[in-house]
Amino acid sequence: MTTIEHTDGAPAPTADAGGEGESPWMRRLPWISGPVMLLVLLGGWQFAVSVVGVSEFILPAPGAVAGALGTLLASEDIWGHVGITLFEVLAGFGIALVVGVAVGAVLGRIAWLQRAVQPALVALQVVPKVAFVPIFVIWFGFGPTSKIIMAALLAFFPIMLNVMLGVRSVDRGHRDVMRGLGAGRWATFRNMELPTTLPYVFTGAEVAIVFSVIGAIVGEYLGGSEGLGFLVVSSLNALDAPRLFAVIVLLAVLGSLLYVAVTTVKKLVIPWHDSVRTGV
């Protein structure tokens, strides 16, 4: 296979690439399998409640959850809770993206520094992040700040590790060729290092946005008075199972929309990469 390089360093599409050869059936498969799996899930759920006899206190029927979801969406304060959680998630993700890219780029370029801080990074990474919530509450109170920091902490490591791997994946020989051609540091970064590292940044971001949602919800769950995590706690305390499931559905929709937003930006920024062209 012959690979043609763009002037910006990105590999040009080739006729035998995976995305070009993908059949129409494969491209349509997610749009078919998604609704089918949803119908199977709802059918099995209704079967468990209606036929098997699982108590609706433990597993409310899909109809009851849909009714609770409609009531929740019709209430005046639900969008305030959604807005609080969305703000915490996006703020935490933004902080993690900036700090993670900066730290990953530095550690990827400076081997001795990466070796020096590796024990501290490993120790911080293996500690269950939930254990930090009480500390953040003591330091920053019950407001959004403690949740934002929790979301940023969970999202930081996937981004930082992927960026560090991306920076290291730049071939040293290619750097030497760029220097031999007289390219400066900025030209080398723009034409070679940036296109090589961006796919790794987006890979980390796709994982990190999900972790940001988890971090914000955990923070609200353990110490907050607003947001969707707080609604989970209040529904549990009221033993309102349909409302609890309805809030979980809202969280699933919110997380899915944020994930789609990140993948959409990825498709716009790096349309030439195999992960975009093949959808894998």
PDB file of C-alpha atoms in Angstrom:
ATOM      1  CA  MET A   1       0.000   0.000   0.000  1.00  0.00           C
ATOM      2  CA  THR A   2       1.304   3.386  -0.906  1.00  0.00           C
ATOM      3  CA  THR A   3       0.707   6.155   1.608  1.00  0.00           C
ATOM      4  CA  ILE A   4       0.687   9.733   0.384  1.00  0.00           C
ATOM      5  CA  GLU A   5       1.416  12.438   2.949  1.00  0.00           C
ATOM      6  CA  HIS A   6      -0.434  15.743   3.015  1.00  0.00           C
ATOM      7  CA  THR A   7       1.595  18.867   3.514  1.00  0.00           C
ATOM      8  CA  ASP A   8       0.222  19.044   7.042  1.00  0.00           C
ATOM      9  CA  GLY A   9       1.628  15.608   7.858  1.00  0.00           C
ATOM     10  CA  ALA A  10      -1.717  13.803   7.882  1.00  0.00           C
ATOM     11  CA  PRO A  11      -1.906  10.586   5.851  1.00  0.00           C
ATOM     12  CA  ALA A  12      -4.066  10.947   2.777  1.00  0.00           C
ATOM     13  CA  PRO A  13      -7.023   8.587   2.200  1.00  0.00           C
ATOM     14  CA  THR A  14      -6.174   5.580   0.116  1.00  0.00           C
ATOM     15  CA  ALA A  15      -8.412   3.367  -1.978  1.00  0.00           C
ATOM     16  CA  ASP A  16      -7.786   0.261   0.114  1.00  0.00           C
ATOM     17  CA  ALA A  17      -8.290   1.882   3.518  1.00  0.00           C
ATOM     18  CA  GLY A  18     -10.751   0.187   5.869  1.00  0.00           C
ATOM     19  CA  GLY A  19     -13.329   3.005   5.774  1.00  0.00           C
ATOM     20  CA  GLU A  20     -13.391   3.166   1.940  1.00  0.00           C
ATOM     21  CA  GLY A  21     -13.945  -0.589   1.639  1.00  0.00           C
ATOM     22  CA  GLU A  22     -16.610  -0.808   4.332  1.00  0.00           C
ATOM     23  CA  SER A  23     -19.898  -2.171   3.062  1.00  0.00           C
ATOM     24  CA  PRO A  24     -23.160  -0.162   3.351  1.00  0.00           C
ATOM     25  CA  TRP A  25     -24.461  -2.937   5.611  1.00  0.00           C
ATOM     26  CA  MET A  26     -21.658  -2.366   8.126  1.00  0.00           C
ATOM     27  CA  ARG A  27     -22.296   1.379   8.140  1.00  0.00           C
ATOM     28  CA  ARG A  28     -26.026   0.860   8.803  1.00  0.00           C
ATOM     29  CA  LEU A  29     -25.510  -1.870  11.421  1.00  0.00           C
ATOM     30  CA  PRO A  30     -25.357   0.429  14.503  1.00  0.00           C
ATOM     31  CA  TRP A  31     -28.623   2.114  13.456  1.00  0.00           C
ATOM     32  CA  ILE A  32     -30.287  -1.301  13.235  1.00  0.00           C
ATOM     33  CA  SER A  33     -28.718  -3.035  16.232  1.00  0.00           C
ATOM     34  CA  GLY A  34     -29.294  -0.102  18.604  1.00  0.00           C
ATOM     35  CA  PRO A  35     -33.121  -0.042  18.403  1.00  0.00           C
ATOM     36  CA  VAL A  36     -33.224  -3.860  18.352  1.00  0.00           C
ATOM     37  CA  MET A  37     -31.183  -4.113  21.561  1.00  0.00           C
ATOM     38  CA  LEU A  38     -33.328  -1.406  23.177  1.00  0.00           C
ATOM     39  CA  LEU A  39     -36.509  -3.321  22.295  1.00  0.00           C
ATOM     40  CA  VAL A  40     -35.019  -6.559  23.641  1.00  0.00           C
ATOM     41  CA  LEU A  41     -34.047  -4.785  26.876  1.00  0.00           C
ATOM     42  CA  LEU A  42     -37.490  -3.264  27.333  1.00  0.00           C
ATOM     43  CA  GLY A  43     -39.188  -6.569  26.456  1.00  0.00           C
ATOM     44  CA  GLY A  44     -37.079  -8.500  28.951  1.00  0.00           C
ATOM     45  CA  TRP A  45     -37.666  -5.797  31.561  1.00  0.00           C
ATOM     46  CA  GLN A  46     -41.454  -5.916  31.094  1.00  0.00           C
ATOM     47  CA  PHE A  47     -41.375  -9.733  31.080  1.00  0.00           C
ATOM     48  CA  ALA A  48     -39.528  -9.753  34.422  1.00  0.00           C
ATOM     49  CA  VAL A  49     -42.142  -7.494  35.997  1.00  0.00           C
ATOM     50  CA  SER A  50     -45.331  -8.884  34.410  1.00  0.00           C
ATOM     51  CA  VAL A  51     -44.580 -12.604  34.032  1.00  0.00           C
ATOM     52  CA  VAL A  52     -41.780 -13.466  36.456  1.00  0.00           C
ATOM     53  CA  GLY A  53     -43.353 -11.271  39.117  1.00  0.00           C
ATOM     54  CA  VAL A  54     -40.400  -9.171  40.203  1.00  0.00           C
ATOM     55  CA  SER A  55     -41.665  -6.608  42.693  1.00  0.00           C
ATOM     56  CA  GLU A  56     -42.138  -3.140  41.211  1.00  0.00           C
ATOM     57  CA  PHE A  57     -40.560  -1.801  44.395  1.00  0.00           C
ATOM     58  CA  ILE A  58     -37.306  -3.412  43.224  1.00  0.00           C
ATOM     59  CA  LEU A  59     -37.794  -3.108  39.452  1.00  0.00           C
ATOM     60  CA  PRO A  60     -40.578  -0.754  38.363  1.00  0.00           C
ATOM     61  CA  ALA A  61     -42.240  -1.429  35.007  1.00  0.00           C
ATOM     62  CA  PRO A  62     -41.000   0.512  31.956  1.00  0.00           C
ATOM     63  CA  GLY A  63     -44.366   2.291  31.796  1.00  0.00           C
ATOM     64  CA  ALA A  64     -44.006   3.499  35.392  1.00  0.00           C
ATOM     65  CA  VAL A  65     -40.500   4.780  34.694  1.00  0.00           C
ATOM     66  CA  ALA A  66     -41.710   6.541  31.529  1.00  0.00           C
ATOM     67  CA  GLY A  67     -44.482   8.198  33.562  1.00  0.00           C
ATOM     68  CA  ALA A  68     -42.004   9.290  36.258  1.00  0.00           C
ATOM     69  CA  LEU A  69     -39.676  10.613  33.541  1.00  0.00           C
ATOM     70  CA  GLY A  70     -42.528  12.634  32.027  1.00  0.00           C
ATOM     71  CA  THR A  71     -43.419  14.065  35.435  1.00  0.00           C
ATOM     72  CA  LEU A  72     -39.768  14.872  36.094  1.00  0.00           C
ATOM     73  CA  LEU A  73     -39.337  16.664  32.765  1.00  0.00           C
ATOM     74  CA  ALA A  74     -42.535  18.648  33.338  1.00  0.00           C
ATOM     75  CA  SER A  75     -41.350  19.929  36.713  1.00  0.00           C
ATOM     76  CA  GLU A  76     -39.944  23.447  36.866  1.00  0.00           C
ATOM     77  CA  ASP A  77     -36.686  22.725  38.700  1.00  0.00           C
ATOM     78  CA  ILE A  78     -35.394  19.708  36.737  1.00  0.00           C
ATOM     79  CA  TRP A  79     -33.570  21.799  34.141  1.00  0.00           C
ATOM     80  CA  GLY A  80     -31.811  23.666  36.931  1.00  0.00           C
ATOM     81  CA  HIS A  81     -30.485  20.354  38.248  1.00  0.00           C
ATOM     82  CA  VAL A  82     -29.499  19.276  34.706  1.00  0.00           C
ATOM     83  CA  GLY A  83     -27.731  22.615  34.148  1.00  0.00           C
ATOM     84  CA  ILE A  84     -25.771  22.306  37.409  1.00  0.00           C
ATOM     85  CA  THR A  85     -24.578  18.800  36.562  1.00  0.00           C
ATOM     86  CA  LEU A  86     -23.764  19.773  32.960  1.00  0.00           C
ATOM     87  CA  PHE A  87     -21.746  22.774  34.148  1.00  0.00           C
ATOM     88  CA  GLU A  88     -19.777  20.648  36.617  1.00  0.00           C
ATOM     89  CA  VAL A  89     -19.074  17.994  33.982  1.00  0.00           C
ATOM     90  CA  LEU A  90     -17.961  20.444  31.283  1.00  0.00           C
ATOM     91  CA  ALA A  91     -15.851  22.518  33.686  1.00  0.00           C
ATOM     92  CA  GLY A  92     -14.140  19.408  35.071  1.00  0.00           C
ATOM     93  CA  PHE A  93     -13.597  18.005  31.579  1.00  0.00           C
ATOM     94  CA  GLY A  94     -12.173  21.325  30.349  1.00  0.00           C
ATOM     95  CA  ILE A  95      -9.711  21.526  33.226  1.00  0.00           C
ATOM     96  CA  ALA A  96      -8.666  17.897  32.722  1.00  0.00           C
ATOM     97  CA  LEU A  97      -8.226  18.449  28.981  1.00  0.00           C
ATOM     98  CA  VAL A  98      -5.959  21.482  29.388  1.00  0.00           C
ATOM     99  CA  VAL A  99      -3.909  20.089  32.272  1.00  0.00           C
ATOM    100  CA  GLY A 100      -3.816  16.543  30.878  1.00  0.00           C
ATOM    101  CA  VAL A 101      -2.557  17.665  27.455  1.00  0.00           C
ATOM    102  CA  ALA A 102       0.068  19.949  29.010  1.00  0.00           C
ATOM    103  CA  VAL A 103       1.352  17.372  31.513  1.00  0.00           C
ATOM    104  CA  GLY A 104       1.229  14.528  28.985  1.00  0.00           C
ATOM    105  CA  ALA A 105       3.132  16.564  26.386  1.00  0.00           C
ATOM    106  CA  VAL A 106       5.837  17.520  28.882  1.00  0.00           C
ATOM    107  CA  LEU A 107       6.236  14.014  30.303  1.00  0.00           C
ATOM    108  CA  GLY A 108       6.214  12.521  26.815  1.00  0.00           C
ATOM    109  CA  ARG A 109       9.098  14.745  25.727  1.00  0.00           C
ATOM    110  CA  ILE A 110      11.203  14.592  28.935  1.00  0.00           C
ATOM    111  CA  ALA A 111      11.960  10.987  29.823  1.00  0.00           C
ATOM    112  CA  TRP A 112      13.838  11.673  33.082  1.00  0.00           C
ATOM    113  CA  LEU A 113      10.985  13.806  34.412  1.00  0.00           C
ATOM    114  CA  GLN A 114       8.466  11.097  33.584  1.00  0.00           C
ATOM    115  CA  ARG A 115      10.596   8.562  35.466  1.00  0.00           C
ATOM    116  CA  ALA A 116      10.908  10.927  38.436  1.00  0.00           C
ATOM    117  CA  VAL A 117       7.170  11.596  38.855  1.00  0.00           C
ATOM    118  CA  GLN A 118       5.974   8.115  37.862  1.00  0.00           C
ATOM    119  CA  PRO A 119       5.738   6.768  41.465  1.00  0.00           C
ATOM    120  CA  ALA A 120       3.583   9.727  42.515  1.00  0.00           C
ATOM    121  CA  LEU A 121       1.361   9.397  39.438  1.00  0.00           C
ATOM    122  CA  VAL A 122       0.873   5.675  40.001  1.00  0.00           C
ATOM    123  CA  ALA A 123       0.055   6.214  43.687  1.00  0.00           C
ATOM    124  CA  LEU A 124      -2.481   8.912  42.819  1.00  0.00           C
ATOM    125  CA  GLN A 125      -4.015   6.842  40.046  1.00  0.00           C
ATOM    126  CA  VAL A 126      -4.569   3.687  42.100  1.00  0.00           C
ATOM    127  CA  VAL A 127      -6.233   5.458  45.025  1.00  0.00           C
ATOM    128  CA  PRO A 128     -10.046   5.156  44.744  1.00  0.00           C
ATOM    129  CA  LYS A 129     -11.079   8.661  43.767  1.00  0.00           C
ATOM    130  CA  VAL A 130     -14.285   8.433  45.817  1.00  0.00           C
ATOM    131  CA  ALA A 131     -12.080   8.675  48.909  1.00  0.00           C
ATOM    132  CA  PHE A 132     -11.201  12.247  47.917  1.00  0.00           C
ATOM    133  CA  VAL A 133     -14.800  13.496  47.972  1.00  0.00           C
ATOM    134  CA  PRO A 134     -14.958  14.156  51.752  1.00  0.00           C
ATOM    135  CA  ILE A 135     -11.619  15.964  51.544  1.00  0.00           C
ATOM    136  CA  PHE A 136     -12.816  18.147  48.680  1.00  0.00           C
ATOM    137  CA  VAL A 137     -16.021  18.899  50.586  1.00  0.00           C
ATOM    138  CA  ILE A 138     -13.959  20.003  53.608  1.00  0.00           C
ATOM    139  CA  TRP A 139     -11.666  22.123  51.442  1.00  0.00           C
ATOM    140  CA  PHE A 140     -14.145  23.577  48.938  1.00  0.00           C
ATOM    141  CA  GLY A 141     -17.557  23.159  50.569  1.00  0.00           C
ATOM    142  CA  PHE A 142     -20.765  21.625  49.246  1.00  0.00           C
ATOM    143  CA  GLY A 143     -20.944  23.866  46.163  1.00  0.00           C
ATOM    144  CA  PRO A 144     -20.033  23.039  42.555  1.00  0.00           C
ATOM    145  CA  THR A 145     -16.267  23.515  43.081  1.00  0.00           C
ATOM    146  CA  SER A 146     -15.741  20.195  44.867  1.00  0.00           C
ATOM    147  CA  LYS A 147     -17.701  18.366  42.125  1.00  0.00           C
ATOM    148  CA  ILE A 148     -15.756  20.087  39.340  1.00  0.00           C
ATOM    149  CA  ILE A 149     -12.450  19.064  40.905  1.00  0.00           C
ATOM    150  CA  MET A 150     -13.710  15.506  41.339  1.00  0.00           C
ATOM    151  CA  ALA A 151     -14.760  15.387  37.667  1.00  0.00           C
ATOM    152  CA  ALA A 152     -11.416  16.847  36.586  1.00  0.00           C
ATOM    153  CA  LEU A 153      -9.472  14.345  38.697  1.00  0.00           C
ATOM    154  CA  LEU A 154     -11.220  11.354  37.134  1.00  0.00           C
ATOM    155  CA  ALA A 155     -10.867  12.738  33.595  1.00  0.00           C
ATOM    156  CA  PHE A 156      -7.218  13.788  33.937  1.00  0.00           C
ATOM    157  CA  PHE A 157      -5.470  10.424  33.761  1.00  0.00           C
ATOM    158  CA  PRO A 158      -7.016   9.052  30.516  1.00  0.00           C
ATOM    159  CA  ILE A 159      -6.099  12.273  28.709  1.00  0.00           C
ATOM    160  CA  MET A 160      -2.618  12.595  30.207  1.00  0.00           C
ATOM    161  CA  LEU A 161      -1.656   8.969  29.541  1.00  0.00           C
ATOM    162  CA  ASN A 162      -2.913   9.032  25.947  1.00  0.00           C
ATOM    163  CA  VAL A 163      -1.167  12.322  25.173  1.00  0.00           C
ATOM    164  CA  MET A 164       2.071  11.014  26.666  1.00  0.00           C
ATOM    165  CA  LEU A 165       1.785   7.910  24.468  1.00  0.00           C
ATOM    166  CA  GLY A 166       0.996  10.071  21.446  1.00  0.00           C
ATOM    167  CA  VAL A 167       4.026  12.292  21.938  1.00  0.00           C
ATOM    168  CA  ARG A 168       6.254   9.250  22.302  1.00  0.00           C
ATOM    169  CA  SER A 169       4.806   7.683  19.147  1.00  0.00           C
ATOM    170  CA  VAL A 170       6.300  10.430  16.991  1.00  0.00           C
ATOM    171  CA  ASP A 171       9.095   8.733  15.124  1.00  0.00           C
ATOM    172  CA  ARG A 172      12.496  10.141  16.053  1.00  0.00           C
ATOM    173  CA  GLY A 173      13.707   9.583  12.523  1.00  0.00           C
ATOM    174  CA  HIS A 174      10.899  11.768  11.184  1.00  0.00           C
ATOM    175  CA  ARG A 175      11.975  14.515  13.575  1.00  0.00           C
ATOM    176  CA  ASP A 176      15.513  14.216  12.240  1.00  0.00           C
ATOM    177  CA  VAL A 177      14.217  14.463   8.670  1.00  0.00           C
ATOM    178  CA  MET A 178      12.279  17.624   9.537  1.00  0.00           C
ATOM    179  CA  ARG A 179      15.396  19.131  11.114  1.00  0.00           C
ATOM    180  CA  GLY A 180      17.390  18.106   8.053  1.00  0.00           C
ATOM    181  CA  LEU A 181      14.898  19.922   5.847  1.00  0.00           C
ATOM    182  CA  GLY A 182      15.414  23.041   7.907  1.00  0.00           C
ATOM    183  CA  ALA A 183      12.034  23.011   9.681  1.00  0.00           C
ATOM    184  CA  GLY A 184      11.868  24.971  12.926  1.00  0.00           C
ATOM    185  CA  ARG A 185      10.288  23.783  16.166  1.00  0.00           C
ATOM    186  CA  TRP A 186       6.917  25.338  15.315  1.00  0.00           C
ATOM    187  CA  ALA A 187       6.883  23.867  11.795  1.00  0.00           C
ATOM    188  CA  THR A 188       7.826  20.455  13.184  1.00  0.00           C
ATOM    189  CA  PHE A 189       5.086  20.662  15.799  1.00  0.00           C
ATOM    190  CA  ARG A 190       2.400  21.864  13.363  1.00  0.00           C
ATOM    191  CA  ASN A 191       3.191  19.541  10.466  1.00  0.00           C
ATOM    192  CA  MET A 192       4.248  16.360  12.241  1.00  0.00           C
ATOM    193  CA  GLU A 193       3.821  16.224  16.015  1.00  0.00           C
ATOM    194  CA  LEU A 194       0.330  17.720  16.224  1.00  0.00           C
ATOM    195  CA  PRO A 195      -1.311  15.466  13.561  1.00  0.00           C
ATOM    196  CA  THR A 196       0.335  12.427  15.166  1.00  0.00           C
ATOM    197  CA  THR A 197      -0.760  13.311  18.693  1.00  0.00           C
ATOM    198  CA  LEU A 198      -4.338  14.513  18.037  1.00  0.00           C
ATOM    199  CA  PRO A 199      -5.849  11.001  17.614  1.00  0.00           C
ATOM    200  CA  TYR A 200      -4.441  10.097  21.035  1.00  0.00           C
ATOM    201  CA  VAL A 201      -5.880  13.287  22.541  1.00  0.00           C
ATOM    202  CA  PHE A 202      -9.350  12.420  21.261  1.00  0.00           C
ATOM    203  CA  THR A 203      -9.032   8.815  22.407  1.00  0.00           C
ATOM    204  CA  GLY A 204      -8.353  10.086  25.906  1.00  0.00           C
ATOM    205  CA  ALA A 205     -11.132  12.678  25.622  1.00  0.00           C
ATOM    206  CA  GLU A 206     -13.729  10.046  24.667  1.00  0.00           C
ATOM    207  CA  VAL A 207     -12.952   8.154  27.866  1.00  0.00           C
ATOM    208  CA  ALA A 208     -12.532  11.285  29.957  1.00  0.00           C
ATOM    209  CA  ILE A 209     -15.945  12.789  29.170  1.00  0.00           C
ATOM    210  CA  VAL A 210     -17.607   9.665  30.579  1.00  0.00           C
ATOM    211  CA  PHE A 211     -15.370   9.804  33.653  1.00  0.00           C
ATOM    212  CA  SER A 212     -16.276  13.483  34.097  1.00  0.00           C
ATOM    213  CA  VAL A 213     -19.959  12.569  34.334  1.00  0.00           C
ATOM    214  CA  ILE A 214     -19.145   9.876  36.897  1.00  0.00           C
ATOM    215  CA  GLY A 215     -17.002  12.275  38.940  1.00  0.00           C
ATOM    216  CA  ALA A 216     -19.647  15.004  39.046  1.00  0.00           C
ATOM    217  CA  ILE A 217     -22.421  12.562  39.964  1.00  0.00           C
ATOM    218  CA  VAL A 218     -20.330  10.909  42.694  1.00  0.00           C
ATOM    219  CA  GLY A 219     -19.543  14.346  44.118  1.00  0.00           C
ATOM    220  CA  GLU A 220     -23.220  15.323  44.129  1.00  0.00           C
ATOM    221  CA  TYR A 221     -24.182  11.945  45.525  1.00  0.00           C
ATOM    222  CA  LEU A 222     -21.890  12.205  48.542  1.00  0.00           C
ATOM    223  CA  GLY A 223     -22.091  15.903  49.279  1.00  0.00           C
ATOM    224  CA  GLY A 224     -24.495  18.192  47.478  1.00  0.00           C
ATOM    225  CA  SER A 225     -27.943  19.747  47.460  1.00  0.00           C
ATOM    226  CA  GLU A 226     -28.464  20.181  43.725  1.00  0.00           C
ATOM    227  CA  GLY A 227     -27.792  18.348  40.477  1.00  0.00           C
ATOM    228  CA  LEU A 228     -28.853  14.968  39.121  1.00  0.00           C
ATOM    229  CA  GLY A 229     -26.715  13.122  41.686  1.00  0.00           C
ATOM    230  CA  PHE A 230     -28.658  14.858  44.429  1.00  0.00           C
ATOM    231  CA  LEU A 231     -31.938  13.768  42.741  1.00  0.00           C
ATOM    232  CA  VAL A 232     -30.703  10.168  42.853  1.00  0.00           C
ATOM    233  CA  VAL A 233     -30.169  10.475  46.608  1.00  0.00           C
ATOM    234  CA  SER A 234     -33.491  12.231  47.237  1.00  0.00           C
ATOM    235  CA  SER A 235     -35.369   9.601  45.173  1.00  0.00           C
ATOM    236  CA  LEU A 236     -33.655   6.828  47.126  1.00  0.00           C
ATOM    237  CA  ASN A 237     -34.497   8.437  50.451  1.00  0.00           C
ATOM    238  CA  ALA A 238     -38.145   8.721  49.348  1.00  0.00           C
ATOM    239  CA  LEU A 239     -38.104   5.063  48.188  1.00  0.00           C
ATOM    240  CA  ASP A 240     -39.417   6.307  44.841  1.00  0.00           C
ATOM    241  CA  ALA A 241     -38.036   3.625  42.506  1.00  0.00           C
ATOM    242  CA  PRO A 242     -39.686   4.906  39.263  1.00  0.00           C
ATOM    243  CA  ARG A 243     -38.256   8.407  39.852  1.00  0.00           C
ATOM    244  CA  LEU A 244     -34.851   6.892  40.654  1.00  0.00           C
ATOM    245  CA  PHE A 245     -34.844   4.983  37.367  1.00  0.00           C
ATOM    246  CA  ALA A 246     -36.045   8.111  35.532  1.00  0.00           C
ATOM    247  CA  VAL A 247     -33.066  10.108  36.835  1.00  0.00           C
ATOM    248  CA  ILE A 248     -30.747   7.299  35.727  1.00  0.00           C
ATOM    249  CA  VAL A 249     -32.285   7.497  32.237  1.00  0.00           C
ATOM    250  CA  LEU A 250     -31.608  11.247  32.222  1.00  0.00           C
ATOM    251  CA  LEU A 251     -27.999  10.601  33.227  1.00  0.00           C
ATOM    252  CA  ALA A 252     -27.620   8.033  30.449  1.00  0.00           C
ATOM    253  CA  VAL A 253     -28.991  10.499  27.888  1.00  0.00           C
ATOM    254  CA  LEU A 254     -26.732  13.297  29.178  1.00  0.00           C
ATOM    255  CA  GLY A 255     -23.624  11.092  29.094  1.00  0.00           C
ATOM    256  CA  SER A 256     -24.480   9.798  25.607  1.00  0.00           C
ATOM    257  CA  LEU A 257     -24.982  13.308  24.217  1.00  0.00           C
ATOM    258  CA  LEU A 258     -21.663  14.469  25.642  1.00  0.00           C
ATOM    259  CA  TYR A 259     -19.890  11.425  24.199  1.00  0.00           C
ATOM    260  CA  VAL A 260     -21.468  12.082  20.788  1.00  0.00           C
ATOM    261  CA  ALA A 261     -20.347  15.716  21.021  1.00  0.00           C
ATOM    262  CA  VAL A 262     -16.728  14.652  21.587  1.00  0.00           C
ATOM    263  CA  THR A 263     -16.804  12.125  18.719  1.00  0.00           C
ATOM    264  CA  THR A 264     -18.370  14.752  16.431  1.00  0.00           C
ATOM    265  CA  VAL A 265     -15.562  17.199  17.187  1.00  0.00           C
ATOM    266  CA  LYS A 266     -13.103  14.371  16.555  1.00  0.00           C
ATOM    267  CA  LYS A 267     -14.628  13.727  13.119  1.00  0.00           C
ATOM    268  CA  LEU A 268     -14.347  17.406  12.251  1.00  0.00           C
ATOM    269  CA  VAL A 269     -10.764  17.821  13.473  1.00  0.00           C
ATOM    270  CA  ILE A 270      -9.151  14.564  12.285  1.00  0.00           C
ATOM    271  CA  PRO A 271     -11.361  13.266   9.427  1.00  0.00           C
ATOM    272  CA  TRP A 272      -8.310  11.596   7.870  1.00  0.00           C
ATOM    273  CA  HIS A 273      -7.646   9.212  10.771  1.00  0.00           C
ATOM    274  CA  ASP A 274      -8.564   5.522  10.505  1.00  0.00           C
ATOM    275  CA  SER A 275     -10.590   5.606  13.744  1.00  0.00           C
ATOM    276  CA  VAL A 276     -12.921   8.159  12.093  1.00  0.00           C
ATOM    277  CA  ARG A 277     -13.057   6.596   8.646  1.00  0.00           C
ATOM    278  CA  THR A 278     -13.708   3.090   9.923  1.00  0.00           C
ATOM    279  CA  GLY A 279     -15.757   4.097  12.965  1.00  0.00           C
ATOM    280  CA  VAL A 280     -13.641   1.854  15.209  1.00  0.00           C
TER     281      VAL A 280
END
